[in-house]
JSON list of C-alpha atoms in Angstrom, two decimals:
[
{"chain": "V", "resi": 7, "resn": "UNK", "atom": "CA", "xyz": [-4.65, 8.61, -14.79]},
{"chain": "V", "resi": 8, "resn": "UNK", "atom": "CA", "xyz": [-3.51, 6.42, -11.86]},
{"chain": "V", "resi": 9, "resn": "UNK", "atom": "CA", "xyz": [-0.58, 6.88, -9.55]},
{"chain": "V", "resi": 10, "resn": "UNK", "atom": "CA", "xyz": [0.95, 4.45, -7.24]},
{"chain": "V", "resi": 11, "resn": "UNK", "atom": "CA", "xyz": [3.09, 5.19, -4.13]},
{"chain": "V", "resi": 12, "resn": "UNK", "atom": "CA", "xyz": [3.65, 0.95, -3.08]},
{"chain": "V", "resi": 13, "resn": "UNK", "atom": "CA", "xyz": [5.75, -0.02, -0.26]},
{"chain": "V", "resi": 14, "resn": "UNK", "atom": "CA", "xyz": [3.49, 1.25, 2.21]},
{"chain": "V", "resi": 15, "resn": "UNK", "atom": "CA", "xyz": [4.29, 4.77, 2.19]},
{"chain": "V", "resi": 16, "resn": "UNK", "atom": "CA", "xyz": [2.08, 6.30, 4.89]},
{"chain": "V", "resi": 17, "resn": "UNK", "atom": "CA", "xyz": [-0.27, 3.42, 5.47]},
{"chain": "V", "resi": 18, "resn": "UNK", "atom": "CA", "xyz": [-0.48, 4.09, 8.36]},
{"chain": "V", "resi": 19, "resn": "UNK", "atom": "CA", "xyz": [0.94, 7.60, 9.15]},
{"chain": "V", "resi": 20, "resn": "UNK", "atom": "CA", "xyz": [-1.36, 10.40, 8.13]},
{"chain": "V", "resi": 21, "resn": "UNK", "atom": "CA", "xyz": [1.59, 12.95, 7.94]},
{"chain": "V", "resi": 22, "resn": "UNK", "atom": "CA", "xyz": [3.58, 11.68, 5.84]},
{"chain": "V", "resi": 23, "resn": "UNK", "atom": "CA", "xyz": [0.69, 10.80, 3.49]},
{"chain": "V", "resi": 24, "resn": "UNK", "atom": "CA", "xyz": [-0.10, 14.52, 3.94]},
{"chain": "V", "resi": 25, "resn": "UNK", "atom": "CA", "xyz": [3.43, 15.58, 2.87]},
{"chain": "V", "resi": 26, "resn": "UNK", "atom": "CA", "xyz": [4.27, 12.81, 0.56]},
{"chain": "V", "resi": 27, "resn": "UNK", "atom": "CA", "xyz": [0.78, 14.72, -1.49]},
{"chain": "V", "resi": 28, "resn": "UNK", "atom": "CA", "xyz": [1.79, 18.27, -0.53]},
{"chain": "V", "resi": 29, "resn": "UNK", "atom": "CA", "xyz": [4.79, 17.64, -2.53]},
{"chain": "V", "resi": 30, "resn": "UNK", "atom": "CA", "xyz": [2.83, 15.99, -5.54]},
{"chain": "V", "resi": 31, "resn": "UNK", "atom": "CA", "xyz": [0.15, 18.49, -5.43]},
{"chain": "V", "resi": 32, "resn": "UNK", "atom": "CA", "xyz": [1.02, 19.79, -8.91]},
{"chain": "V", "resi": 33, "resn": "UNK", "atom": "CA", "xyz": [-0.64, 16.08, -10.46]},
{"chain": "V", "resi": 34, "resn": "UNK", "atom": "CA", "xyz": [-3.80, 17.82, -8.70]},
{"chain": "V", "resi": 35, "resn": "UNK", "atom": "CA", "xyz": [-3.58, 16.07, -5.58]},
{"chain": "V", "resi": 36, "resn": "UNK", "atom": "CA", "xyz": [-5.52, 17.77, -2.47]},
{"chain": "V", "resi": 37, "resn": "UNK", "atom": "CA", "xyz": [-5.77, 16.12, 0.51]},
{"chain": "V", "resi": 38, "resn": "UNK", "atom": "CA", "xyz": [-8.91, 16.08, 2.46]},
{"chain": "V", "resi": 39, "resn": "UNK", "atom": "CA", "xyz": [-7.39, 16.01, 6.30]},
{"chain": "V", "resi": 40, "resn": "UNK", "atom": "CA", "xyz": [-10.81, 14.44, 7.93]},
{"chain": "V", "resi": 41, "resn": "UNK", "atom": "CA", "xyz": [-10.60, 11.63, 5.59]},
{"chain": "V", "resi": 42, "resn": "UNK", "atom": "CA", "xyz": [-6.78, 11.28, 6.01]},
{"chain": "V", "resi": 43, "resn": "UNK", "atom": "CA", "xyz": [-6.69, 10.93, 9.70]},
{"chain": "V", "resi": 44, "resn": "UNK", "atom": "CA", "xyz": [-9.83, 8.14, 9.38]},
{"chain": "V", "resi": 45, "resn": "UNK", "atom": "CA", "xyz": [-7.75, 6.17, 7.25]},
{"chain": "V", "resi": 46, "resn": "UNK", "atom": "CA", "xyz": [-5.15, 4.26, 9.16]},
{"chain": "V", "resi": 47, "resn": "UNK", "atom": "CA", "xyz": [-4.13, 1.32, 10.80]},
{"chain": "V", "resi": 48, "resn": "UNK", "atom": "CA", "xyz": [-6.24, -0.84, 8.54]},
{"chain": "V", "resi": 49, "resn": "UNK", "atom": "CA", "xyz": [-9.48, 1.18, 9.08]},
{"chain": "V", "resi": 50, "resn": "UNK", "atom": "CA", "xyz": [-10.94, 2.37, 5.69]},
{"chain": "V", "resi": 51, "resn": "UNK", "atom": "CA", "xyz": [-13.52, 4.64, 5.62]},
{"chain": "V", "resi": 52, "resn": "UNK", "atom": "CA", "xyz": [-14.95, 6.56, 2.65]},
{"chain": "V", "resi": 53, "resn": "UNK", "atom": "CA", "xyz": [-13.31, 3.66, 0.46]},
{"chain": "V", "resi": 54, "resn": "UNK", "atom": "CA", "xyz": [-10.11, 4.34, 1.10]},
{"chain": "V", "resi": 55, "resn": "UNK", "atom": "CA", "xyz": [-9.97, 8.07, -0.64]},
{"chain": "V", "resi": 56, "resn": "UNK", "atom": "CA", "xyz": [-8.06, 10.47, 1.34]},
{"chain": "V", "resi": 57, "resn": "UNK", "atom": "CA", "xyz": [-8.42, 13.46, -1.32]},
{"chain": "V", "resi": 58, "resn": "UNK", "atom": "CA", "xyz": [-11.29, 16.02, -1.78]},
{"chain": "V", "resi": 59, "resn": "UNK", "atom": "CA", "xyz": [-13.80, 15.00, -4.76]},
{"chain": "V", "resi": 60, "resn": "UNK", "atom": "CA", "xyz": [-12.63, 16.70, -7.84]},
{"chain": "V", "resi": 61, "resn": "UNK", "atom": "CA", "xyz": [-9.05, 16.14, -6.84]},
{"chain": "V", "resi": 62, "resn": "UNK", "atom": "CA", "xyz": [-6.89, 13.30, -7.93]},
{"chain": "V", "resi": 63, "resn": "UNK", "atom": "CA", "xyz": [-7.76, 10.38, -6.14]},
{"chain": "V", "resi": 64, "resn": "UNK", "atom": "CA", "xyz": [-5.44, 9.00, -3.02]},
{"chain": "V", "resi": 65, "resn": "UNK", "atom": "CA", "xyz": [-6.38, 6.10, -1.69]},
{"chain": "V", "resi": 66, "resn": "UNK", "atom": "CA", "xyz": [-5.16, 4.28, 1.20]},
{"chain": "V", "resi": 67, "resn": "UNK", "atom": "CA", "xyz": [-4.77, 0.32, 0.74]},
{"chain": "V", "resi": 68, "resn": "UNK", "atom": "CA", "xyz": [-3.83, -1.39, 4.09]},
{"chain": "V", "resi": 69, "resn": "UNK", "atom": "CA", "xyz": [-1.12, -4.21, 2.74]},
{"chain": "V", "resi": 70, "resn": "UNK", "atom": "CA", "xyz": [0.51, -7.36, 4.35]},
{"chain": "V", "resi": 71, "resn": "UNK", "atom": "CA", "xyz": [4.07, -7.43, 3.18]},
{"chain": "V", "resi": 72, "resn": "UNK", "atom": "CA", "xyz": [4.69, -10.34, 5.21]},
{"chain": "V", "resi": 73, "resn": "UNK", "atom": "CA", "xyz": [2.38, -12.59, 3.97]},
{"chain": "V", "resi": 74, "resn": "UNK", "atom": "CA", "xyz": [3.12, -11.54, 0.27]},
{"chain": "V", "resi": 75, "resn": "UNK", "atom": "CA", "xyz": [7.04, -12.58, 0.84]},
{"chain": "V", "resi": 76, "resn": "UNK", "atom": "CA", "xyz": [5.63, -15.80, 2.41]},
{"chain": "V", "resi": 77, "resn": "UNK", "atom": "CA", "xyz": [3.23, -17.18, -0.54]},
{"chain": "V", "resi": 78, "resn": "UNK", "atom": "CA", "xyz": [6.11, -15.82, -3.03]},
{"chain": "V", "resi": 79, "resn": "UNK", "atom": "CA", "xyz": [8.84, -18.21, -1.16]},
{"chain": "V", "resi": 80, "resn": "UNK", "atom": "CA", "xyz": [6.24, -21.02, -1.29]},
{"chain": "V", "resi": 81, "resn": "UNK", "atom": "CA", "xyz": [5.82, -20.11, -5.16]},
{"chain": "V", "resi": 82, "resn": "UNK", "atom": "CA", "xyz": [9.23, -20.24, -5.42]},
{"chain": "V", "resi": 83, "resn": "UNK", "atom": "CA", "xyz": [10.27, -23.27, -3.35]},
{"chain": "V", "resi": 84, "resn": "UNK", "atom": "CA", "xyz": [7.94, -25.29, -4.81]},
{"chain": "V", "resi": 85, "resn": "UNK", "atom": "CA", "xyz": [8.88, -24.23, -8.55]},
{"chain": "V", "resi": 86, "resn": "UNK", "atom": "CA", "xyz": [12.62, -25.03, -7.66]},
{"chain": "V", "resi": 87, "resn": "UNK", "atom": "CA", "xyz": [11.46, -28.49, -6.09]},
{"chain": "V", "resi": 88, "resn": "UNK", "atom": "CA", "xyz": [9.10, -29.19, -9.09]},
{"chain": "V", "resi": 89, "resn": "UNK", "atom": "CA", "xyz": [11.74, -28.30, -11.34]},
{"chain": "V", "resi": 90, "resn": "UNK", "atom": "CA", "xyz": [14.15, -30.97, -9.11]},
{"chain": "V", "resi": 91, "resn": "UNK", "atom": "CA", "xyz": [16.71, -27.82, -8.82]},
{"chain": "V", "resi": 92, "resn": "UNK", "atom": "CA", "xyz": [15.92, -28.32, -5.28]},
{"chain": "V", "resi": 93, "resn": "UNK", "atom": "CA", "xyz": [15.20, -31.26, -3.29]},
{"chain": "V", "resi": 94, "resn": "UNK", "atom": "CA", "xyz": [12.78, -30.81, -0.22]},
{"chain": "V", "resi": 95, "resn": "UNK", "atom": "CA", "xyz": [12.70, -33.33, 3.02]},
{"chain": "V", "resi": 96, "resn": "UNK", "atom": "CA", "xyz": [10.82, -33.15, 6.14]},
{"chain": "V", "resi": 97, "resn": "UNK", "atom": "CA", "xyz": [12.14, -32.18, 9.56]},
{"chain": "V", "resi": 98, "resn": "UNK", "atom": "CA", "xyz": [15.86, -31.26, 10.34]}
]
């Protein structure tokens, strides 16, 4: 079974990864504190796992929410302006 926590909860604050788990502990999650605390602010180690083997796996996934919002506008924009919903022009 998989579970997903998206938005960026914790990335990159162990504690809150730690209590976010704590709190889900009864899906068998058990946090492995070394591995928590190496696993922020975009450095992965161990693949990303932050629980103890045997658990149910946490893994930390370092995400750009910016550039996700940017590459859906384009998507977007360029759907609309395909679509001539929209018309595009160059400068101001």
């Amino acid at each position: 079974m998989q579970w997903s926590l998206p938005v960026g909860i914790g990335e990159n604050s162990a504690p809150i990864r730690q209590l976010t788990l704590a709190r889900l502990s009864l899906l068998g999650f058990k946090v492995n504190e070394q591995a928590n605390l190496a696993n922020r602010f975009g450095k992965e180690s161990n693949q990303g796992i932050i629980t103890e083997q045997g658990s149910t796996i946490a893994m930390v996934i370092a995400t750009n929410e910016e550039l996700i919002i940017a590459r859906d506008t384009l998507e977007l924009v360029s759907a609309l302006s395909s679509s001539g919903l929209i018309k595009l022009t160059s400068g101001l």
